[in-house]
Coordinates of C-alpha atoms and ligand atoms in Angstrom, one line a residue:
M244 CA -0.3 0.3 -0.2
C245 CA 1.7 3.4 -0.6
G246 CA 4.9 3.7 -2.3
I247 CA 7.8 6.0 -0.7
V248 CA 10.7 7.6 -2.9
G249 CA 13.6 9.7 -1.3
Y250 CA 16.7 11.5 -3.0
V251 CA 19.9 12.8 -1.5
G252 CA 23.2 13.7 -3.4
K253 CA 25.0 15.6 -6.2
D254 CA 22.0 15.1 -8.7
Q255 CA 18.5 17.6 -9.2
A256 CA 15.9 15.5 -7.0
A257 CA 12.5 15.7 -9.1
P258 CA 13.6 13.7 -12.0
I259 CA 14.8 10.9 -9.3
L260 CA 11.4 11.0 -7.3
L261 CA 9.2 10.6 -10.3
E262 CA 11.4 8.2 -12.1
G263 CA 11.2 6.4 -8.6
L264 CA 7.4 6.7 -8.5
T265 CA 6.5 5.5 -11.6
K266 CA 8.3 2.3 -9.9
L267 CA 5.8 2.1 -7.8
E268 CA 2.6 3.0 -9.2
Y269 CA 1.3 -0.4 -8.9
R270 CA 1.5 -0.1 -5.1
G271 CA -1.1 3.1 -5.1
Y272 CA -2.6 5.7 -7.9
D273 CA -5.1 7.6 -6.4
S274 CA -2.9 10.7 -5.6
A275 CA 1.0 11.5 -5.9
G276 CA 3.2 14.0 -4.9
I277 CA 7.0 15.5 -4.0
A278 CA 8.4 18.0 -2.1
V279 CA 12.0 19.1 -3.3
R280 CA 14.5 21.2 -0.5
D281 CA 17.4 23.8 -2.7
G282 CA 19.9 24.3 0.0
K283 CA 18.4 26.4 3.3
N284 CA 15.0 27.6 0.8
A285 CA 11.8 26.4 2.2
P286 CA 10.2 23.0 0.2
V287 CA 8.5 23.3 -3.1
T288 CA 5.5 20.8 -2.6
V289 CA 3.9 19.7 -5.6
K290 CA 0.7 17.1 -4.6
E291 CA -2.2 15.6 -7.3
K292 CA -5.2 14.0 -7.5
G293 CA -4.9 10.3 -9.8
R294 CA -1.5 8.9 -11.6
I295 CA 1.9 10.1 -11.7
A296 CA 1.0 11.3 -15.0
D297 CA -1.5 14.1 -13.5
L298 CA 1.7 14.7 -10.7
K299 CA 3.7 15.0 -14.2
D300 CA 1.1 17.5 -16.1
K301 CA 1.4 19.8 -13.3
I302 CA 4.2 20.1 -12.7
G303 CA 5.5 21.0 -16.1
P304 CA 9.1 21.3 -16.9
V305 CA 10.8 18.9 -14.7
E306 CA 13.4 21.2 -14.1
S307 CA 11.6 24.0 -12.9
I308 CA 11.9 22.2 -9.3
V309 CA 15.3 23.1 -8.6
G310 CA 17.1 21.5 -5.5
T311 CA 19.3 18.1 -4.7
C312 CA 17.2 16.7 -1.9
G313 CA 13.4 15.8 -1.8
I314 CA 11.1 13.1 -0.8
G315 CA 7.9 11.5 -3.1
H316 CA 5.1 9.3 -2.3
T317 CA 2.0 7.4 -4.8
R318 CA -0.6 7.3 -2.1
W319 CA -3.5 4.3 -1.8
A320 CA -6.1 6.0 0.5
T321 CA -6.2 4.4 3.7
H322 CA -7.7 7.4 5.9
G323 CA -9.6 9.9 4.4
A324 CA -10.5 10.0 -0.1
P325 CA -8.2 10.5 -2.8
S326 CA -7.4 14.2 -3.3
E327 CA -4.6 16.9 -3.2
T328 CA -5.8 17.8 0.3
N329 CA -4.4 13.9 1.6
A330 CA -2.4 13.0 -1.1
H331 CA 1.4 12.8 0.6
P332 CA 3.8 15.3 1.1
H333 CA 2.2 15.9 4.7
H334 CA 3.4 19.3 7.1
S335 CA 3.6 20.8 10.4
D336 CA 1.4 24.0 10.5
D337 CA 4.9 25.9 9.6
D338 CA 6.1 23.7 7.7
A339 CA 8.9 23.1 10.3
V340 CA 8.5 19.1 9.1
I341 CA 7.7 17.7 5.8
G342 CA 7.2 13.6 5.6
V343 CA 5.7 11.1 3.7
H344 CA 4.5 8.1 5.1
N345 CA 3.5 4.4 4.3
G346 CA 1.4 2.0 6.3
I347 CA -1.4 2.7 9.1
I348 CA -1.2 4.5 12.2
E349 CA -4.2 2.6 14.5
N350 CA -4.6 5.1 17.0
Y351 CA -3.9 8.3 15.2
E352 CA -7.8 9.9 16.3
E353 CA -6.1 9.9 20.0
I354 CA -3.0 11.3 18.5
R355 CA -4.9 14.4 16.8
D356 CA -7.1 15.1 20.2
K357 CA -3.9 15.2 21.6
L358 CA -2.6 17.2 19.4
K359 CA -5.3 19.5 19.0
R360 CA -5.6 20.2 22.9
N361 CA -2.1 21.6 21.9
G362 CA -3.1 24.0 19.2
Y363 CA -2.2 22.0 16.4
R364 CA -5.0 22.5 13.4
F365 CA -5.7 19.6 10.3
Y366 CA -5.9 20.2 7.2
S367 CA -6.4 16.7 6.5
Q368 CA -7.9 13.5 6.8
T369 CA -4.8 11.2 6.8
D370 CA -3.2 9.4 9.9
T371 CA 0.5 10.6 8.1
E372 CA -0.5 14.1 9.3
C373 CA -0.7 13.4 12.6
I374 CA 2.4 11.4 12.7
I375 CA 3.8 14.3 10.7
K376 CA 2.5 16.9 13.0
L377 CA 3.4 14.3 16.0
V378 CA 7.2 14.7 15.7
D379 CA 6.6 18.8 14.9
Y380 CA 5.3 18.1 18.8
Y381 CA 8.4 16.7 20.5
Y382 CA 10.6 18.6 18.2
K383 CA 9.8 21.5 19.9
K384 CA 8.4 20.7 23.4
Y385 CA 12.2 18.6 23.8
G386 CA 14.3 20.6 21.6
E387 CA 16.5 17.8 21.1
G388 CA 16.6 17.3 17.2
P389 CA 14.7 14.8 14.6
L390 CA 16.2 11.7 15.7
R391 CA 14.6 12.0 19.6
A392 CA 11.7 13.2 18.4
I393 CA 11.1 11.1 15.9
S394 CA 12.2 8.3 18.4
R395 CA 9.9 9.9 21.0
A396 CA 6.9 9.8 18.1
I397 CA 8.0 5.9 17.4
L398 CA 7.2 4.7 20.4
R399 CA 3.8 6.7 21.3
V400 CA 1.9 5.5 17.8
R401 CA 1.0 1.8 17.1
G402 CA 0.4 0.2 13.7
S403 CA 2.8 -0.2 10.8
Y404 CA 4.3 2.5 9.0
A405 CA 7.6 3.4 7.1
L406 CA 8.4 7.7 7.4
C407 CA 10.7 9.7 5.9
L408 CA 11.2 13.5 6.7
M409 CA 13.1 16.6 6.0
F410 CA 13.5 19.1 8.5
A411 CA 13.4 23.2 7.9
D412 CA 16.2 23.1 10.3
Y413 CA 18.8 20.3 8.4
P414 CA 19.0 21.6 4.9
G415 CA 20.1 18.9 3.0
E416 CA 19.0 15.9 4.5
I417 CA 16.5 13.2 5.1
F418 CA 15.4 10.9 8.3
C419 CA 13.4 8.0 8.0
A420 CA 12.0 5.3 10.0
R421 CA 10.0 2.1 9.9
N422 CA 7.9 -0.3 11.7
G423 CA 7.0 -3.2 10.3
S424 CA 6.4 -1.5 6.4
P425 CA 8.9 -1.7 3.8
M426 CA 11.9 0.6 3.3
I427 CA 15.5 0.1 2.4
I428 CA 17.9 2.3 1.9
G429 CA 20.2 2.8 -1.4
K430 CA 23.5 4.2 -1.9
N431 CA 25.6 4.8 -5.1
G432 CA 28.9 7.3 -4.3
K433 CA 27.9 9.9 -2.4
D434 CA 23.9 9.7 -3.1
A435 CA 21.5 8.0 -1.1
F436 CA 18.5 7.0 -1.7
I437 CA 15.0 5.4 0.1
A438 CA 12.5 3.6 -1.6
S439 CA 9.2 1.9 -0.2
D440 CA 10.2 -0.8 -3.0
V441 CA 13.2 -2.1 -4.8
P442 CA 12.2 -1.1 -8.2
A443 CA 12.1 2.8 -7.3
I444 CA 15.7 3.1 -6.9
L445 CA 16.9 0.2 -9.2
N446 CA 18.1 1.9 -12.1
H447 CA 20.4 4.0 -9.8
T448 CA 21.8 1.2 -7.9
R449 CA 21.6 -2.7 -6.9
K450 CA 23.9 -1.2 -3.6
V451 CA 21.2 -1.4 -0.5
Y452 CA 20.9 -0.9 3.3
Y453 CA 17.9 -3.0 5.2
I454 CA 16.3 -0.9 8.1
D455 CA 14.4 -2.4 10.7
N456 CA 11.7 -2.6 13.0
M457 CA 11.8 0.3 15.0
E458 CA 15.1 1.7 13.3
M459 CA 16.1 5.3 12.0
A460 CA 18.2 6.2 9.8
R461 CA 19.7 9.9 8.7
L462 CA 21.2 10.7 5.3
K463 CA 22.7 12.9 3.8
E464 CA 25.1 14.1 0.6
G465 CA 28.0 11.5 1.5
S466 CA 27.4 9.7 5.1
I467 CA 24.5 7.2 5.8
E468 CA 24.1 6.8 9.9
F469 CA 21.8 4.5 11.3
Y470 CA 20.3 4.4 14.8
N471 CA 18.0 2.4 16.7
I472 CA 15.2 3.6 19.0
D473 CA 17.6 5.2 21.4
C474 CA 19.4 7.0 18.7
E475 CA 22.3 4.8 19.8
P476 CA 24.1 4.5 15.9
L477 CA 24.2 0.9 14.5
V478 CA 26.5 -0.8 11.8
K479 CA 24.8 -2.1 8.8
T480 CA 25.9 -4.4 5.9
L481 CA 25.6 -3.2 2.1
T482 CA 23.6 -6.1 0.8
E483 CA 23.6 -6.2 -3.5
I484 CA 20.4 -6.5 -5.3
T485 CA 19.9 -9.7 -7.6
W486 CA 17.2 -9.8 -9.0
D487 CA 15.9 -8.0 -12.0
A488 CA 13.6 -5.0 -12.0
E489 CA 10.4 -6.9 -13.1
A490 CA 10.9 -9.7 -10.4
A491 CA 11.2 -6.4 -8.3
E492 CA 7.9 -5.3 -8.6
R493 CA 7.1 -8.3 -7.6
G494 CA 8.8 -8.4 -3.8
G495 CA 10.8 -11.4 -5.3
F496 CA 7.7 -13.0 -6.0
E497 CA 7.0 -14.9 -9.3
H498 CA 4.3 -13.6 -10.1
F499 CA 1.7 -11.2 -8.3
M500 CA -1.0 -13.6 -7.6
M501 CA 1.7 -15.4 -5.4
K502 CA 2.8 -12.0 -4.1
E503 CA -1.0 -11.3 -3.1
I504 CA -1.4 -15.0 -2.3
H505 CA 1.4 -14.3 1.1
E506 CA 0.2 -10.8 1.9
Q507 CA -3.4 -12.4 3.5
P508 CA -1.8 -12.5 6.6
K509 CA -1.6 -9.1 7.1
A510 CA -4.5 -7.6 4.9
V511 CA -6.6 -9.3 7.2
E512 CA -5.1 -8.4 9.8
D513 CA -5.4 -4.6 9.3
T514 CA -9.0 -4.9 8.4
I515 CA -10.2 -6.9 11.4
H516 CA -7.8 -3.8 12.7
S517 CA -9.3 -1.3 11.4
V518 CA -12.6 -1.8 13.3
T519 CA -11.4 -3.5 16.9
D520 CA -8.9 -2.7 19.9
D521 CA -7.1 -4.0 22.6
K522 CA -10.1 -5.6 24.0
D523 CA -11.7 -7.8 21.4
K524 CA -14.2 -5.1 20.7
I525 CA -16.0 -3.6 17.7
D526 CA -16.4 -0.4 17.2
L527 CA -18.0 -0.3 13.4
S528 CA -18.4 4.1 13.4
S529 CA -15.9 3.9 11.3
T530 CA -18.5 2.5 8.8
G531 CA -21.4 5.1 9.7
L532 CA -23.8 2.2 11.0
T533 CA -25.6 2.9 15.0
A534 CA -26.4 0.5 17.0
E535 CA -30.1 2.1 16.1
D536 CA -29.7 1.4 12.6
I537 CA -28.5 -2.6 13.4
K538 CA -31.2 -3.0 15.1
A539 CA -33.8 -1.2 12.4
I540 CA -32.6 -4.4 10.1
D541 CA -35.7 -7.2 9.4
N542 CA -33.8 -8.6 6.0
I543 CA -29.8 -8.9 4.8
L544 CA -29.3 -8.9 1.0
I545 CA -25.9 -9.2 -0.2
I546 CA -24.6 -8.7 -3.8
G547 CA -21.6 -8.9 -5.3
C548 CA -20.4 -10.8 -8.9
G549 CA -17.5 -13.2 -9.2
S550 CA -15.6 -14.0 -6.2
A551 CA -17.7 -10.8 -4.3
Y552 CA -20.8 -13.4 -4.4
H553 CA -18.7 -15.6 -3.3
V554 CA -18.3 -14.2 0.1
G555 CA -21.9 -13.2 0.0
M556 CA -22.3 -16.9 -0.1
V557 CA -20.4 -17.1 3.3
A558 CA -22.1 -13.7 4.5
Q559 CA -25.2 -15.3 4.6
Y560 CA -24.5 -18.7 6.7
V561 CA -22.9 -17.3 9.5
F562 CA -25.1 -13.7 9.9
E563 CA -28.0 -16.0 9.6
D564 CA -26.2 -19.1 11.6
M565 CA -25.2 -15.4 14.4
T566 CA -27.8 -13.2 14.0
G567 CA -31.3 -15.1 13.4
I568 CA -31.6 -12.2 10.4
P569 CA -32.8 -13.5 6.7
V570 CA -30.5 -13.0 4.2
R571 CA -30.9 -13.0 0.6
V572 CA -27.6 -12.8 -1.5
E573 CA -27.7 -12.2 -5.6
V574 CA -25.7 -12.4 -8.5
A575 CA -25.8 -8.5 -8.7
S576 CA -25.7 -9.1 -13.0
E577 CA -29.0 -11.2 -12.5
F578 CA -30.7 -9.6 -9.2
R579 CA -30.7 -5.5 -11.4
Y580 CA -33.0 -7.0 -14.1
R581 CA -35.4 -8.9 -11.9
R582 CA -38.7 -7.9 -10.7
S583 CA -38.1 -9.1 -7.0
P584 CA -39.5 -7.3 -4.5
I585 CA -37.4 -5.7 -1.6
A586 CA -38.8 -5.8 1.8
P587 CA -38.7 -2.7 3.6
N588 CA -36.2 -2.4 6.5
T589 CA -33.7 -4.5 4.5
L590 CA -29.9 -3.3 4.3
A591 CA -28.4 -4.0 1.2
I592 CA -24.6 -5.0 1.2
I593 CA -22.8 -4.3 -1.9
I594 CA -19.5 -6.3 -1.7
S595 CA -16.4 -5.3 -3.9
Q596 CA -12.9 -4.9 -4.4
S597 CA -12.9 -2.5 -6.7
G598 CA -15.8 -0.5 -5.8
E599 CA -16.7 0.0 -9.7
T600 CA -18.3 -3.0 -11.1
A601 CA -20.7 -2.0 -13.2
D602 CA -23.8 -4.4 -12.6
S603 CA -22.8 -4.3 -8.6
L604 CA -22.9 -0.1 -9.0
E605 CA -26.6 -0.1 -10.8
A606 CA -27.9 -3.1 -8.2
L607 CA -26.4 -0.6 -5.1
R608 CA -28.9 2.2 -7.1
K609 CA -31.3 0.1 -7.3
C610 CA -32.0 -0.6 -3.9
K611 CA -31.8 2.3 -3.2
A612 CA -34.2 3.6 -5.5
A613 CA -36.5 0.5 -3.7
G614 CA -35.6 3.4 -0.6
V615 CA -33.5 0.5 1.8
K616 CA -29.8 1.3 3.4
T617 CA -26.9 0.4 1.7
L618 CA -23.7 -0.9 2.8
A619 CA -20.6 -1.0 1.0
I620 CA -17.7 -3.4 1.8
V621 CA -14.9 -2.1 -0.8
N622 CA -11.3 -2.1 -1.3
V623 CA -10.9 1.0 -2.8
I624 CA -11.6 4.3 -1.4
G625 CA -13.6 6.7 -2.5
S626 CA -14.7 3.7 -5.9
S627 CA -18.4 5.1 -7.0
I628 CA -20.0 2.5 -5.1
A629 CA -18.3 3.6 -2.5
R630 CA -19.3 6.9 -2.6
E631 CA -22.9 6.0 -3.2
A632 CA -23.5 3.4 -0.3
D633 CA -25.3 5.3 2.6
Y634 CA -22.5 2.8 5.2
V635 CA -18.9 2.0 3.4
F636 CA -16.7 -0.8 5.3
Y637 CA -13.6 -0.3 3.8
T638 CA -11.1 -3.6 3.6
L639 CA -7.6 -3.0 3.6
A640 CA -6.0 -5.6 1.3
G641 CA -4.2 -2.9 -1.1
P642 CA -3.6 -2.6 -4.3
E643 CA -4.9 -5.7 -6.0
I644 CA -2.7 -6.2 -9.2
A645 CA -3.3 -9.8 -10.1
V646 CA -6.8 -10.4 -12.2
A647 CA -7.2 -13.3 -9.9
T648 CA -8.7 -11.5 -7.0
T649 CA -7.1 -13.6 -3.6
K650 CA -5.9 -11.0 -0.7
A651 CA -9.0 -8.4 -1.3
Y652 CA -11.4 -11.6 -1.2
S653 CA -10.2 -12.7 2.3
T654 CA -10.7 -9.1 3.8
Q655 CA -13.7 -9.1 2.3
L656 CA -14.5 -12.5 3.7
V657 CA -13.3 -10.9 7.5
A658 CA -14.9 -7.8 7.1
N659 CA -18.6 -9.9 7.3
D660 CA -17.8 -12.1 10.1
L661 CA -17.2 -9.1 12.4
L662 CA -20.2 -7.4 11.2
A663 CA -22.4 -10.6 11.7
I664 CA -20.8 -10.2 15.3
E665 CA -21.5 -7.1 15.7
F666 CA -25.2 -7.3 14.9
A667 CA -25.5 -10.2 16.7
R668 CA -24.0 -8.4 19.8
V669 CA -26.2 -5.0 18.7
R670 CA -29.4 -7.4 18.8
G671 CA -29.1 -9.5 22.2
N672 CA -28.3 -12.7 20.6
L673 CA -24.2 -12.8 21.5
T674 CA -23.3 -11.5 24.7
K675 CA -20.2 -9.1 24.7
K676 CA -18.0 -11.7 26.0
Q677 CA -19.5 -13.8 23.1
A678 CA -18.4 -11.4 20.3
A679 CA -15.2 -10.4 22.3
A680 CA -14.5 -14.3 22.3
L681 CA -15.4 -14.1 18.7
V682 CA -13.5 -11.6 17.9
K683 CA -10.2 -12.7 19.4
E684 CA -10.1 -16.0 17.5
L685 CA -10.9 -14.0 14.4
K686 CA -7.5 -12.4 15.2
T687 CA -5.7 -16.0 15.3
L688 CA -6.2 -16.0 11.5
P689 CA -3.4 -14.2 10.2
D690 CA -1.3 -17.3 11.9
K691 CA -3.3 -19.8 10.5
I692 CA -3.1 -18.7 7.5
Q693 CA 0.4 -18.2 7.2
R694 CA 1.5 -21.5 8.5
I695 CA -0.7 -22.8 5.5
L696 CA 1.6 -20.3 3.4
D697 CA 4.5 -22.4 4.6
D698 CA 3.3 -25.6 3.8
K699 CA 2.7 -24.5 0.3
E700 CA 4.9 -26.6 -1.4
R701 CA 3.3 -30.4 -0.5
I702 CA 0.2 -28.4 -2.6
Q703 CA 2.6 -27.4 -5.4
W704 CA 3.7 -30.7 -5.6
F705 CA 0.4 -31.8 -5.9
A706 CA -1.4 -29.9 -8.0
S707 CA 1.6 -30.4 -10.6
K708 CA -0.1 -34.1 -10.2
F709 CA -2.7 -32.5 -12.1
A710 CA -1.3 -30.1 -14.9
N711 CA -3.4 -31.9 -17.8
A712 CA -6.3 -33.0 -16.0
N713 CA -9.3 -31.7 -17.6
D714 CA -12.4 -31.5 -15.0
I715 CA -11.8 -31.0 -11.7
F716 CA -15.0 -31.1 -9.3
F717 CA -15.2 -29.4 -6.3
I718 CA -17.8 -30.8 -4.0
G719 CA -18.7 -29.6 -0.1
R720 CA -22.2 -29.0 2.2
G721 CA -23.1 -25.8 3.9
L722 CA -20.2 -23.1 4.7
D723 CA -17.9 -25.7 2.8
F724 CA -19.9 -25.7 -1.0
A725 CA -19.3 -21.7 -0.4
T726 CA -16.0 -22.1 -0.6
C727 CA -16.2 -24.9 -3.1
M728 CA -17.3 -22.3 -5.7
E729 CA -14.3 -19.6 -4.9
G730 CA -11.7 -22.6 -5.1
S731 CA -13.3 -23.8 -8.4
L732 CA -13.7 -20.5 -9.7
K733 CA -10.3 -19.8 -8.7
M734 CA -8.8 -23.0 -11.0
K735 CA -11.4 -22.1 -14.1
E736 CA -10.0 -18.8 -14.6
T737 CA -6.2 -19.2 -13.7
S738 CA -5.4 -22.5 -15.7
Y739 CA -8.1 -23.2 -17.9
V740 CA -9.5 -26.4 -16.5
H741 CA -12.3 -26.5 -16.9
S742 CA -13.9 -27.0 -13.0
E743 CA -17.0 -27.6 -10.9
A744 CA -18.3 -27.1 -7.7
Y745 CA -21.1 -28.8 -6.4
A746 CA -23.7 -28.7 -3.2
A747 CA -21.6 -32.3 -2.6
G748 CA -25.6 -33.9 -1.6
E749 CA -26.5 -32.8 -5.0
L750 CA -24.4 -34.8 -7.2
K751 CA -26.5 -37.3 -7.4
H752 CA -28.8 -35.6 -8.6
G753 CA -27.1 -35.8 -12.2
T754 CA -23.5 -34.3 -12.2
I755 CA -22.7 -37.8 -10.5
S756 CA -22.8 -38.9 -14.0
L757 CA -19.4 -37.0 -15.3
I758 CA -17.6 -39.4 -12.9
E759 CA -15.2 -41.5 -14.3
D760 CA -11.1 -42.8 -13.4
G761 CA -9.0 -40.6 -12.6
I762 CA -11.4 -37.5 -12.2
L763 CA -9.4 -35.1 -9.7
V764 CA -12.8 -34.6 -6.9
I765 CA -11.6 -31.6 -4.2
G766 CA -14.1 -32.5 -1.4
V767 CA -13.9 -29.8 1.5
C768 CA -14.8 -30.7 5.1
T769 CA -14.4 -28.4 8.0
Q770 CA -18.4 -28.3 8.8
S771 CA -18.5 -30.8 12.0
E772 CA -22.2 -31.0 11.5
V773 CA -22.7 -32.0 8.2
I774 CA -19.1 -34.1 7.8
E775 CA -20.1 -37.6 7.7
K776 CA -22.4 -36.7 5.1
T777 CA -19.5 -34.5 2.7
I778 CA -17.6 -38.2 3.1
S779 CA -19.9 -40.3 2.2
N780 CA -20.4 -37.9 -1.4
M781 CA -16.8 -38.1 -1.5
V782 CA -16.7 -42.2 -0.7
E783 CA -19.8 -42.5 -3.7
V784 CA -17.4 -40.9 -5.8
K785 CA -14.4 -42.9 -5.2
S786 CA -15.9 -45.7 -6.2
R787 CA -17.1 -44.6 -9.0
G788 CA -13.4 -43.8 -9.7
G789 CA -12.3 -40.0 -8.8
Y790 CA -9.2 -39.8 -7.1
L791 CA -9.9 -37.2 -3.9
M792 CA -8.2 -34.5 -2.6
G793 CA -9.7 -34.7 1.2
L794 CA -9.4 -30.7 2.7
T795 CA -10.6 -30.5 5.9
T796 CA -9.7 -29.8 10.1
A797 CA -6.7 -30.4 12.0
G798 CA -7.8 -33.7 13.7
N799 CA -9.9 -35.3 11.2
Y800 CA -7.4 -37.4 10.5
N801 CA -9.3 -40.3 9.3
M802 CA -9.8 -38.1 6.0
E803 CA -6.5 -39.7 5.4
D804 CA -8.7 -43.3 5.2
I805 CA -11.1 -41.9 2.0
A806 CA -8.9 -39.2 0.3
N807 CA -5.8 -40.2 -1.7
F808 CA -4.4 -36.8 -1.1
C809 CA -5.2 -35.0 2.0
V810 CA -4.7 -30.8 3.5
F811 CA -5.5 -30.3 6.9
I812 CA -5.6 -26.6 7.9
P813 CA -5.7 -25.2 11.4
K814 CA -8.6 -25.7 13.6
T815 CA -10.8 -22.8 14.2
D816 CA -14.2 -21.4 15.1
E817 CA -16.2 -22.9 12.4
H818 CA -17.8 -19.9 10.9
F819 CA -14.4 -18.9 9.8
T820 CA -12.8 -21.8 8.4
T821 CA -13.6 -20.3 4.7
S822 CA -11.1 -18.0 5.2
L823 CA -8.3 -21.3 5.9
A824 CA -9.7 -23.8 3.8
V825 CA -9.6 -20.9 0.7
I826 CA -5.4 -20.8 0.7
P827 CA -4.5 -24.5 -0.4
L828 CA -7.6 -24.3 -3.3
Q829 CA -5.7 -20.6 -4.0
L830 CA -2.8 -22.2 -4.2
M831 CA -3.6 -25.0 -6.0
G832 CA -5.2 -23.1 -9.1
Y833 CA -2.4 -21.2 -9.3
Y834 CA -0.2 -24.1 -9.3
V835 CA -2.0 -25.9 -11.8
S836 CA -1.4 -22.9 -13.9
L837 CA 1.9 -22.2 -13.4
A838 CA 2.5 -25.8 -14.6
R839 CA 0.2 -25.3 -17.8
G840 CA 2.7 -22.0 -18.7
V841 CA -0.9 -19.9 -18.4
D842 CA -0.3 -16.4 -17.6
V843 CA -1.5 -16.7 -14.2
D844 CA -1.4 -12.7 -13.1
K845 CA -3.6 -11.7 -16.6
P846 CA -5.8 -15.1 -17.9
R847 CA -7.0 -14.4 -21.4
N848 CA -10.0 -12.6 -21.8
L849 CA -10.2 -11.5 -18.3
A850 CA -10.2 -7.7 -16.9
K851 CA -9.3 -6.9 -13.2
S852 CA -12.1 -4.3 -12.8
V853 CA -15.5 -5.1 -15.0
T854 CA -16.6 -1.5 -15.3
V855 CA -19.2 -2.8 -18.1
E856 CA -21.8 -5.1 -18.2
Ligands
F6R983 C1 -12.2 -13.7 -9.2 C2 -12.6 -12.2 -9.9 C3 -13.7 -12.0 -10.2 C4 -14.3 -10.7 -9.3 C5 -15.6 -10.1 -10.1 C6 -15.9 -8.6 -8.5 O1 -10.8 -14.2 -8.6 O2 -11.7 -11.1 -9.4 O3 -15.0 -13.0 -9.8 O4 -14.2 -10.8 -7.5 O5 -15.4 -9.7 -11.2 O6 -15.2 -7.8 -8.6 P1 -15.2 -6.8 -7.6 O7 -14.9 -7.5 -6.6 O8 -14.6 -5.4 -8.5 O9 -16.7 -6.2 -7.9

């Protein structure tokens, strides 16, 4: 999410910053900005909403910005809509401190209140402005210099971030710090470069230092110094980057899809943390939903396309089970043209990663025209669906580049879980304690997803055996059926292998006639209430020649007697198993695609954002 570039040295900074930002545009592209200093003069700052090209247009001839020290940023909005005002760099009231920031400051509201009590005013909705002004506050209050001010601020904020700052009193110097978000320092002779990702500086140097969490750096022409949080100097060794430029943009992964699969623990964690506190209490105020709104709901209507619709299928089970509210799930393209009644007091939930999908947007408008309230679960801030809905729950997946969704899907799942838990608590279906226990369990998902990812080679081995398959079937019941729908879509869209997902009990009503020797059937079995039933269906398939993969929860080891290949996922509350069971299926799709030589990030005929009907 977002990209940072910095430069100090003998050359003009602006062209280097703009070139670096262009390389990082895939990290965020709703606004961008640079600030460049020429000696002791105040920095020249230019910011613009939109792409780097828009920023370049605004700047005009790059020679117009003079100075050999500067910082730049390309933004993927998290706090505050994409706009010139919310674009980075941000500055303190008197420009004493100016800076850019990646990541999320979780306690920014608390910091903003503290600073307001100390006379600070705020011009943007960003968490970045809060941290810049917090550094400014400590800088002025204690007069101990930039490093101490930064370390005091770091100790005060919660969250993951990378920070890059210039101080009016220190011309020709850049200070940076990080915790959680990536940041590297490049060196080429006396020139120093800062980047959130390698591609930004690869044209200038391959020699980099890595800053670790809670560490700081001080850069000027001919000098790069590192410090720990106590401002004690650190010695670091230069590392040589051997990646080619294109691979570097993918962070060392072969494809964006794999990179995004691996970003899921972080994306899920960020999304959960965006509406929960340390005591596992949910606060939906950022969505605009109040307890009165929640109590007034008689029905829920969930609408989406493709994977977003599959999230809706999961959400239906979870909402109905936790809240008792009847839930209907609709494919947007079908819903918008059907004359189906929408009952009063319905909450329509529109799920969309891009927030621009034409059918989902029209479905939202249809719900609004019917006079019911609408809640958008969207990943892109300021997108059309987000703007038109009454309430918005932003998922924090960050930019998703691969056409097949993985991390956005996972964040949509937990967003729905959090809504269902809070609805159930507000309406008295769950006690505070029960709701907190469920949130606590949700917070274990990132680690559990990581554990599944750590074992991915097993899936790769198995997937390679089925690279020549013509058909693959996915069967499951209840929530597992919803997981099958997503697993099957991942398989067909990324590998071009025909696949179908079936409610396991439906097989024998016709489709079982397709089962013949060697056909791979993946049985998803995580729901204790129906596991025996699905296993019976798997046995039926096996006796007709099907080759079985069993995907189940640790402990269900009898699966090994039935399936030819088993994958066990860690235990969790059964409402949340989809978040884990989908991971091996994403990996299956990816690896089968790889083995078949398909362009997995850009499968044929597909587009990332479907803005036409
Ligand atoms: C599948 C996939 C699509 C999208 C669908 C909706 O991997 O990505 O099925 O889920 O096109 O897109 P959004 O969520 O942007 O509305």
